[in-house]
Amino acid sequence: MNEPDTGSVDRLADTLAYLDDRPHFQAVAGVLACIVLALLADWVVRTALRRSAGQWPEWSIERLGHLARQAVFSTVVLLGVMWVIGSVELAARPEAVALAVSKTLVIVAWLFFSVRIIRILLDALGRRPVPPPIAQPTTATLVRNAFTVILGLASLYAVLIAWEVNVTGLVASAGILGLALSLAAQDTLSNLVAGIAILTDKPYRIGDYIVLDTGERGAVTAIGLRSTRLLTRDDVEVSIPNGVMGRAKIVNESGSPVRKYRLRVPVRVSYGSDIDQVMALMLATAAAHAQVCDVPEPRMRLRNFGDSGLEFEMLCWIDQPANRGLVLHELNCSIYRIFEREGIVMPIPQQEVHLRGSSTRETSQDRDQEPEDLPATATGPARHLSGPEK
């Protein structure tokens, strides 16, 4: 058997003995060793991410790999620095300060990494055909901000512990300060709580067309923690506090499963009209309109036998509730034109008044009486005052 190289062993022993007497050289050697370990950890993370690339979109794996490699590399280096500081005999005060600084840098690095990784995950989940509840547009911002606040507070607490700060008094002071702020900002907190309730309960979503009991109506453009913004038909954006939205009665005209709005078109035709022809002409008018949906199909209803004529109602659906006024106007114009062309009469309420002659000779006051002074009802069918005529 070959005897061991005693010269190499002796040189290694002399090197360690040389470093043992010089702590600063030990620190430098330890830091260099930590950098080598960090590079090895970076290679391991990069290899693992490449193998799992099929489970993530291409743009996500690149961002995720970049952040993960930064966090792992800096963590390994800083942990090595802390180990070197604790192992090498340096001055007492610089050692404590350097150790606290290293811990702070590790905490900050992982704080930024965690915040960014949460943003990437929510973005990746939101790109799915059916995003989960936490990644939908109305809740993703709330979830991201909530995690950011929680991680920020936890990191601040860890930094204070790293610097050996007594946090008992700070926690008590924070409780008193929080109570004072809650009493001074009741309206703001009310809006925040209502905003969280709206985001979780989802009575409306971005893009829905809603009508409030106070008269505001428009499309929802943004849902924040403090307010909800509506874009009216006049292209004016209205910002409503969430506290008001939480107490208001909201009619969501886009809240149906098919997200369509049903439009009602009432029409009155005279008695004696061909009802089949009337319904066919109105359905043809709806079918010819570009904004009327084919599914569900338009339909007709004979609602009532009115005093002045037959009362029909056409039901049709449109995609955009905001366009209901325009579509109703165009349908009414088309129906009037086609009825006029086909000779279908659209009656109006009329009244006929027949006066019975008086038994006494009329006076000059009777002759001078104007027609509008005669008693008559505002609406109603033709009325006849029966009696013998003279």
Tab-separated table of C-alpha atoms in Angstrom:
chain	number	residue	atom	x	y	z
A	1	MET	CA	0.000	0.000	0.000
A	2	ASN	CA	1.109	3.523	-0.723
A	3	GLU	CA	2.002	5.505	2.355
A	4	PRO	CA	0.125	8.775	2.831
A	5	ASP	CA	1.792	11.943	1.696
A	6	THR	CA	3.015	13.265	5.004
A	7	GLY	CA	4.183	16.483	3.362
A	8	SER	CA	0.662	17.502	2.285
A	9	VAL	CA	-0.732	16.743	5.715
A	10	ASP	CA	1.961	18.811	7.339
A	11	ARG	CA	1.316	21.752	5.009
A	12	LEU	CA	-2.448	21.612	5.785
A	13	ALA	CA	-1.685	21.531	9.520
A	14	ASP	CA	0.627	24.503	9.192
A	15	THR	CA	-2.055	26.428	7.257
A	16	LEU	CA	-4.699	25.787	9.912
A	17	ALA	CA	-2.271	26.765	12.626
A	18	TYR	CA	-1.472	29.959	10.725
A	19	LEU	CA	-5.155	30.796	10.404
A	20	ASP	CA	-5.800	29.941	14.043
A	21	ASP	CA	-3.547	32.751	15.136
A	22	ARG	CA	-5.133	35.226	12.684
A	23	PRO	CA	-8.958	35.491	13.130
A	24	HIS	CA	-9.421	38.013	10.343
A	25	PHE	CA	-8.001	35.595	7.803
A	26	GLN	CA	-10.379	32.969	9.209
A	27	ALA	CA	-13.274	35.332	8.580
A	28	VAL	CA	-12.227	35.945	4.975
A	29	ALA	CA	-11.784	32.215	4.356
A	30	GLY	CA	-15.168	31.483	5.874
A	31	VAL	CA	-16.889	34.123	3.710
A	32	LEU	CA	-15.256	32.704	0.580
A	33	ALA	CA	-16.429	29.228	1.544
A	34	CYS	CA	-19.959	30.591	2.023
A	35	ILE	CA	-19.885	32.143	-1.461
A	36	VAL	CA	-18.901	28.778	-2.905
A	37	LEU	CA	-21.766	27.127	-1.037
A	38	ALA	CA	-24.143	29.863	-2.301
A	39	LEU	CA	-23.105	29.201	-5.890
A	40	LEU	CA	-23.732	25.489	-5.348
A	41	ALA	CA	-27.174	26.225	-3.881
A	42	ASP	CA	-27.929	28.497	-6.845
A	43	TRP	CA	-27.091	25.663	-9.240
A	44	VAL	CA	-29.366	23.280	-7.307
A	45	VAL	CA	-32.291	25.738	-7.414
A	46	ARG	CA	-31.786	26.429	-11.120
A	47	THR	CA	-31.766	22.685	-11.898
A	48	ALA	CA	-34.899	22.045	-9.830
A	49	LEU	CA	-36.779	24.868	-11.547
A	50	ARG	CA	-35.815	23.632	-14.986
A	51	ARG	CA	-37.222	20.199	-14.186
A	52	SER	CA	-40.524	21.717	-13.005
A	53	ALA	CA	-40.825	24.130	-15.937
A	54	GLY	CA	-43.726	22.182	-17.442
A	55	GLN	CA	-45.942	23.004	-14.461
A	56	TRP	CA	-45.641	26.783	-14.909
A	57	PRO	CA	-46.030	29.173	-17.838
A	58	GLU	CA	-42.793	30.176	-19.467
A	59	TRP	CA	-42.990	33.787	-18.309
A	60	SER	CA	-43.702	32.675	-14.715
A	61	ILE	CA	-40.837	30.205	-14.426
A	62	GLU	CA	-38.337	32.819	-15.586
A	63	ARG	CA	-39.450	35.394	-13.018
A	64	LEU	CA	-39.798	32.765	-10.314
A	65	GLY	CA	-36.352	31.333	-10.999
A	66	HIS	CA	-34.725	34.755	-10.965
A	67	LEU	CA	-36.247	35.677	-7.603
A	68	ALA	CA	-35.633	32.280	-6.040
A	69	ARG	CA	-31.969	32.252	-7.052
A	70	GLN	CA	-31.452	35.748	-5.669
A	71	ALA	CA	-33.079	34.852	-2.358
A	72	VAL	CA	-31.244	31.550	-1.925
A	73	PHE	CA	-27.843	32.989	-2.885
A	74	SER	CA	-28.102	35.983	-0.551
A	75	THR	CA	-29.449	33.802	2.275
A	76	VAL	CA	-26.611	31.295	2.087
A	77	VAL	CA	-23.989	34.047	1.957
A	78	LEU	CA	-25.490	35.970	4.877
A	79	LEU	CA	-25.966	32.850	6.985
A	80	GLY	CA	-22.327	32.012	6.341
A	81	VAL	CA	-21.317	35.502	7.398
A	82	MET	CA	-23.293	35.127	10.615
A	83	TRP	CA	-21.609	31.778	11.276
A	84	VAL	CA	-18.198	33.314	10.687
A	85	ILE	CA	-18.992	36.206	13.026
A	86	GLY	CA	-20.119	33.817	15.728
A	87	SER	CA	-17.179	31.454	15.313
A	88	VAL	CA	-14.277	33.837	14.856
A	89	GLU	CA	-13.130	35.708	17.945
A	90	LEU	CA	-13.488	39.365	17.021
A	91	ALA	CA	-14.154	42.402	19.161
A	92	ALA	CA	-17.358	42.070	21.182
A	93	ARG	CA	-19.244	45.151	19.978
A	94	PRO	CA	-18.437	44.937	16.257
A	95	GLU	CA	-19.365	41.268	16.371
A	96	ALA	CA	-22.836	41.993	17.772
A	97	VAL	CA	-23.466	44.794	15.290
A	98	ALA	CA	-22.292	42.764	12.315
A	99	LEU	CA	-24.441	39.827	13.410
A	100	ALA	CA	-27.541	42.047	13.741
A	101	VAL	CA	-26.884	43.635	10.343
A	102	SER	CA	-26.544	40.216	8.729
A	103	LYS	CA	-29.801	39.021	10.277
A	104	THR	CA	-31.535	42.190	9.086
A	105	LEU	CA	-30.300	41.688	5.537
A	106	VAL	CA	-31.561	38.081	5.529
A	107	ILE	CA	-34.985	39.183	6.793
A	108	VAL	CA	-35.264	41.975	4.228
A	109	ALA	CA	-34.168	39.679	1.394
A	110	TRP	CA	-36.809	37.101	2.247
A	111	LEU	CA	-39.438	39.822	2.704
A	112	PHE	CA	-38.920	41.083	-0.847
A	113	PHE	CA	-38.768	37.541	-2.165
A	114	SER	CA	-42.041	36.565	-0.429
A	115	VAL	CA	-43.889	39.660	-1.653
A	116	ARG	CA	-42.763	39.119	-5.231
A	117	ILE	CA	-43.494	35.387	-5.199
A	118	ILE	CA	-47.046	36.071	-3.966
A	119	ARG	CA	-47.545	38.557	-6.800
A	120	ILE	CA	-46.256	36.048	-9.371
A	121	LEU	CA	-48.452	33.239	-8.015
A	122	LEU	CA	-51.591	35.391	-8.032
A	123	ASP	CA	-50.797	36.588	-11.550
A	124	ALA	CA	-50.289	33.012	-12.754
A	125	LEU	CA	-53.517	31.813	-11.111
A	126	GLY	CA	-55.419	34.780	-12.538
A	127	ARG	CA	-54.456	33.783	-16.090
A	128	ARG	CA	-56.261	30.459	-15.807
A	129	PRO	CA	-59.561	30.033	-17.715
A	130	VAL	CA	-61.387	29.803	-14.373
A	131	PRO	CA	-59.336	31.680	-11.740
A	132	PRO	CA	-59.719	30.570	-8.104
A	133	PRO	CA	-61.498	32.987	-5.757
A	134	ILE	CA	-58.266	34.442	-4.347
A	135	ALA	CA	-56.927	35.270	-7.827
A	136	GLN	CA	-59.985	36.931	-9.361
A	137	PRO	CA	-59.644	40.607	-10.338
A	138	THR	CA	-61.842	41.771	-7.461
A	139	THR	CA	-59.935	39.861	-4.755
A	140	ALA	CA	-56.360	39.557	-6.038
A	141	THR	CA	-55.449	43.092	-4.969
A	142	LEU	CA	-56.933	42.581	-1.513
A	143	VAL	CA	-55.100	39.266	-1.023
A	144	ARG	CA	-51.793	40.707	-2.236
A	145	ASN	CA	-52.064	43.770	0.024
A	146	ALA	CA	-53.094	41.666	3.015
A	147	PHE	CA	-50.106	39.336	2.610
A	148	THR	CA	-47.796	42.310	2.147
A	149	VAL	CA	-48.969	43.928	5.373
A	150	ILE	CA	-48.710	40.672	7.332
A	151	LEU	CA	-45.243	39.890	6.011
A	152	GLY	CA	-44.109	43.472	6.629
A	153	LEU	CA	-45.242	43.389	10.260
A	154	ALA	CA	-43.658	39.984	10.823
A	155	SER	CA	-40.397	41.174	9.270
A	156	LEU	CA	-40.380	44.304	11.422
A	157	TYR	CA	-40.868	42.182	14.524
A	158	ALA	CA	-38.011	39.860	13.460
A	159	VAL	CA	-35.687	42.824	12.830
A	160	LEU	CA	-36.408	44.228	16.295
A	161	ILE	CA	-35.661	40.845	17.825
A	162	ALA	CA	-32.414	40.655	15.813
A	163	TRP	CA	-31.300	43.980	17.275
A	164	GLU	CA	-32.337	42.794	20.779
A	165	VAL	CA	-34.975	45.487	21.166
A	166	ASN	CA	-37.571	44.990	23.893
A	167	VAL	CA	-40.858	44.892	21.953
A	168	THR	CA	-43.181	44.583	24.959
A	169	GLY	CA	-43.562	48.314	25.378
A	170	LEU	CA	-43.896	48.831	21.642
A	171	VAL	CA	-46.730	46.306	21.432
A	172	ALA	CA	-48.589	47.989	24.287
A	173	SER	CA	-48.083	51.417	22.720
A	174	ALA	CA	-49.267	50.096	19.359
A	175	GLY	CA	-52.471	48.839	20.974
A	176	ILE	CA	-53.225	52.227	22.512
A	177	LEU	CA	-52.375	53.997	19.258
A	178	GLY	CA	-54.620	51.618	17.310
A	179	LEU	CA	-57.543	52.325	19.660
A	180	ALA	CA	-57.074	56.082	19.245
A	181	LEU	CA	-56.891	55.806	15.469
A	182	SER	CA	-59.998	53.613	15.320
A	183	LEU	CA	-61.990	56.223	17.253
A	184	ALA	CA	-60.688	59.088	15.116
A	185	ALA	CA	-61.245	57.381	11.760
A	186	GLN	CA	-64.579	55.626	12.140
A	187	ASP	CA	-65.794	56.547	8.661
A	188	THR	CA	-62.583	55.340	7.032
A	189	LEU	CA	-62.685	52.062	8.934
A	190	SER	CA	-66.360	51.666	8.047
A	191	ASN	CA	-65.506	52.033	4.366
A	192	LEU	CA	-62.629	49.550	4.702
A	193	VAL	CA	-64.803	46.936	6.413
A	194	ALA	CA	-67.568	47.441	3.847
A	195	GLY	CA	-64.999	47.156	1.042
A	196	ILE	CA	-63.766	43.822	2.380
A	197	ALA	CA	-67.373	42.624	2.661
A	198	ILE	CA	-68.097	43.672	-0.936
A	199	LEU	CA	-64.977	41.927	-2.231
A	200	THR	CA	-65.848	38.699	-0.412
A	201	ASP	CA	-69.644	38.725	-0.898
A	202	LYS	CA	-69.415	39.970	-4.524
A	203	PRO	CA	-72.836	41.616	-5.035
A	204	TYR	CA	-71.336	43.078	-8.220
A	205	ARG	CA	-68.141	42.725	-10.211
A	206	ILE	CA	-66.029	44.947	-12.415
A	207	GLY	CA	-67.914	45.529	-15.652
A	208	ASP	CA	-71.400	44.981	-14.169
A	209	TYR	CA	-74.094	47.592	-14.781
A	210	ILE	CA	-75.768	48.481	-11.476
A	211	VAL	CA	-78.501	50.845	-10.316
A	212	LEU	CA	-78.617	52.207	-6.750
A	213	ASP	CA	-81.723	53.169	-4.822
A	214	THR	CA	-80.320	56.710	-4.622
A	215	GLY	CA	-80.513	57.046	-8.416
A	216	GLU	CA	-76.897	56.442	-9.474
A	217	ARG	CA	-76.509	53.987	-12.341
A	218	GLY	CA	-73.533	52.970	-14.402
A	219	ALA	CA	-70.865	50.362	-15.113
A	220	VAL	CA	-68.515	49.359	-12.300
A	221	THR	CA	-64.977	50.366	-13.284
A	222	ALA	CA	-63.101	49.715	-10.023
A	223	ILE	CA	-63.727	48.182	-6.593
A	224	GLY	CA	-61.310	49.380	-3.934
A	225	LEU	CA	-61.076	49.062	-0.190
A	226	ARG	CA	-62.425	52.575	0.330
A	227	SER	CA	-64.772	53.257	-2.578
A	228	THR	CA	-66.429	51.891	-5.708
A	229	ARG	CA	-66.299	53.819	-8.983
A	230	LEU	CA	-69.099	53.892	-11.562
A	231	LEU	CA	-68.960	55.166	-15.130
A	232	THR	CA	-72.328	56.691	-16.050
A	233	ARG	CA	-73.866	56.979	-19.509
A	234	ASP	CA	-72.688	60.603	-19.560
A	235	ASP	CA	-69.076	59.322	-19.361
A	236	VAL	CA	-68.776	60.751	-15.862
A	237	GLU	CA	-67.025	58.667	-13.202
A	238	VAL	CA	-68.754	58.646	-9.820
A	239	SER	CA	-66.849	57.537	-6.704
A	240	ILE	CA	-69.138	56.156	-3.988
A	241	PRO	CA	-67.808	55.221	-0.509
A	242	ASN	CA	-68.123	51.533	0.257
A	243	GLY	CA	-69.978	52.378	3.446
A	244	VAL	CA	-72.774	53.836	1.306
A	245	MET	CA	-72.640	50.856	-1.075
A	246	GLY	CA	-72.922	48.448	1.828
A	247	ARG	CA	-76.154	50.075	3.033
A	248	ALA	CA	-77.714	50.728	-0.379
A	249	LYS	CA	-80.153	48.591	-2.304
A	250	ILE	CA	-78.301	47.578	-5.459
A	251	VAL	CA	-79.955	46.315	-8.638
A	252	ASN	CA	-77.367	44.444	-10.701
A	253	GLU	CA	-78.667	44.396	-14.257
A	254	SER	CA	-75.713	42.224	-15.325
A	255	GLY	CA	-76.040	39.717	-12.510
A	256	SER	CA	-77.885	36.973	-14.401
A	257	PRO	CA	-75.979	33.757	-15.257
A	258	VAL	CA	-75.962	34.741	-18.956
A	259	ARG	CA	-75.060	38.381	-18.086
A	260	LYS	CA	-77.719	39.782	-20.436
A	261	TYR	CA	-80.424	42.368	-19.920
A	262	ARG	CA	-84.076	41.774	-20.846
A	263	LEU	CA	-85.687	44.656	-22.683
A	264	ARG	CA	-89.473	45.179	-22.625
A	265	VAL	CA	-91.149	46.888	-25.604
A	266	PRO	CA	-94.869	47.636	-24.944
A	267	VAL	CA	-97.157	48.317	-27.936
A	268	ARG	CA	-100.927	48.970	-28.219
A	269	VAL	CA	-102.909	48.183	-31.385
A	270	SER	CA	-106.557	48.713	-32.149
A	271	TYR	CA	-109.199	46.028	-31.774
A	272	GLY	CA	-109.768	44.116	-34.983
A	273	SER	CA	-106.065	43.932	-35.869
A	274	ASP	CA	-104.575	40.626	-36.930
A	275	ILE	CA	-102.717	39.578	-33.776
A	276	ASP	CA	-100.598	37.005	-35.633
A	277	GLN	CA	-99.447	39.656	-38.064
A	278	VAL	CA	-98.702	42.081	-35.236
A	279	MET	CA	-96.557	39.549	-33.363
A	280	ALA	CA	-94.747	38.430	-36.523
A	281	LEU	CA	-93.879	41.999	-37.513
A	282	MET	CA	-92.548	42.867	-34.061
A	283	LEU	CA	-90.440	39.699	-33.847
A	284	ALA	CA	-89.034	40.412	-37.301
A	285	THR	CA	-88.109	43.906	-36.176
A	286	ALA	CA	-86.242	42.521	-33.167
A	287	ALA	CA	-84.473	39.874	-35.251
A	288	ALA	CA	-83.244	42.527	-37.671
A	289	HIS	CA	-81.648	44.635	-34.938
A	290	ALA	CA	-77.909	44.084	-34.532
A	291	GLN	CA	-77.827	44.456	-30.732
A	292	VAL	CA	-80.725	42.095	-29.967
A	293	CYS	CA	-79.479	38.640	-28.957
A	294	ASP	CA	-80.505	35.542	-30.875
A	295	VAL	CA	-80.280	33.443	-27.703
A	296	PRO	CA	-82.590	33.700	-25.837
A	297	GLU	CA	-84.939	34.370	-28.724
A	298	PRO	CA	-87.288	37.383	-28.665
A	299	ARG	CA	-90.847	36.525	-27.651
A	300	MET	CA	-94.272	38.166	-27.674
A	301	ARG	CA	-96.930	38.437	-24.973
A	302	LEU	CA	-100.518	39.717	-25.193
A	303	ARG	CA	-100.699	41.353	-21.796
A	304	ASN	CA	-104.133	42.938	-21.579
A	305	PHE	CA	-107.382	43.840	-23.324
A	306	GLY	CA	-107.174	47.557	-22.686
A	307	ASP	CA	-109.819	50.248	-22.898
A	308	SER	CA	-108.338	51.640	-26.113
A	309	GLY	CA	-106.824	48.545	-27.731
A	310	LEU	CA	-104.880	45.300	-27.421
A	311	GLU	CA	-101.772	45.689	-25.273
A	312	PHE	CA	-98.778	43.638	-26.482
A	313	GLU	CA	-95.300	43.399	-25.006
A	314	MET	CA	-92.185	42.139	-26.759
A	315	LEU	CA	-89.383	40.658	-24.664
A	316	CYS	CA	-85.854	40.598	-26.057
A	317	TRP	CA	-82.339	40.478	-24.646
A	318	ILE	CA	-79.296	42.685	-25.207
A	319	ASP	CA	-75.672	42.177	-24.151
A	320	GLN	CA	-75.025	45.645	-22.733
A	321	PRO	CA	-77.567	47.016	-20.212
A	322	ALA	CA	-76.111	50.484	-20.740
A	323	ASN	CA	-77.495	50.489	-24.313
A	324	ARG	CA	-81.097	49.784	-23.345
A	325	GLY	CA	-82.259	53.340	-24.002
A	326	LEU	CA	-80.753	53.433	-27.491
A	327	VAL	CA	-82.033	49.966	-28.434
A	328	LEU	CA	-85.556	50.750	-27.176
A	329	HIS	CA	-85.582	53.972	-29.210
A	330	GLU	CA	-84.513	52.192	-32.396
A	331	LEU	CA	-87.005	49.352	-31.928
A	332	ASN	CA	-89.878	51.788	-31.313
A	333	CYS	CA	-89.000	53.723	-34.460
A	334	SER	CA	-88.824	50.551	-36.557
A	335	ILE	CA	-92.130	49.236	-35.174
A	336	TYR	CA	-93.896	52.532	-35.883
A	337	ARG	CA	-92.659	52.595	-39.472
A	338	ILE	CA	-93.596	49.005	-40.224
A	339	PHE	CA	-97.050	49.365	-38.620
A	340	GLU	CA	-97.700	52.491	-40.649
A	341	ARG	CA	-96.650	50.693	-43.808
A	342	GLU	CA	-98.831	47.649	-43.071
A	343	GLY	CA	-101.869	49.705	-42.057
A	344	ILE	CA	-101.937	48.585	-38.429
A	345	VAL	CA	-103.554	51.253	-36.253
A	346	MET	CA	-101.956	52.222	-32.957
A	347	PRO	CA	-104.872	53.922	-31.138
A	348	ILE	CA	-104.650	56.655	-28.580
A	349	PRO	CA	-107.174	57.177	-25.759
A	350	GLN	CA	-110.134	59.191	-27.079
A	351	GLN	CA	-113.220	60.636	-25.463
A	352	GLU	CA	-116.509	61.711	-26.971
A	353	VAL	CA	-118.896	63.888	-24.961
A	354	HIS	CA	-122.553	64.086	-26.031
A	355	LEU	CA	-124.558	66.875	-24.349
A	356	ARG	CA	-128.262	66.588	-23.776
A	357	GLY	CA	-130.246	69.764	-24.623
A	358	SER	CA	-131.458	71.832	-21.669
A	359	SER	CA	-135.238	72.281	-21.032
A	360	THR	CA	-134.798	75.982	-20.349
A	361	ARG	CA	-133.764	78.612	-22.819
A	362	GLU	CA	-130.023	79.023	-22.923
A	363	THR	CA	-128.729	82.253	-21.613
A	364	SER	CA	-125.982	84.461	-22.907
A	365	GLN	CA	-123.676	82.975	-20.292
A	366	ASP	CA	-124.297	79.498	-21.751
A	367	ARG	CA	-123.587	80.718	-25.274
A	368	ASP	CA	-120.340	82.355	-24.194
A	369	GLN	CA	-119.091	79.269	-22.341
A	370	GLU	CA	-115.837	77.966	-23.878
A	371	PRO	CA	-115.498	74.305	-24.824
A	372	GLU	CA	-112.715	73.730	-22.318
A	373	ASP	CA	-115.069	74.745	-19.511
A	374	LEU	CA	-117.162	71.656	-20.150
A	375	PRO	CA	-116.573	68.859	-17.622
A	376	ALA	CA	-114.636	65.904	-19.002
A	377	THR	CA	-112.371	63.186	-17.684
A	378	ALA	CA	-108.668	63.149	-18.590
A	379	THR	CA	-108.544	59.654	-20.012
A	380	GLY	CA	-110.876	56.805	-20.814
A	381	PRO	CA	-112.957	55.423	-23.641
A	382	ALA	CA	-115.724	57.253	-25.432
A	383	ARG	CA	-118.563	58.059	-23.053
A	384	HIS	CA	-122.203	58.835	-23.990
A	385	LEU	CA	-124.654	60.683	-21.805
A	386	SER	CA	-127.905	58.904	-22.468
A	387	GLY	CA	-131.260	60.607	-22.573
A	388	PRO	CA	-133.860	61.946	-24.965
A	389	GLU	CA	-132.619	64.588	-27.291
A	390	LYS	CA	-134.569	67.760	-27.981
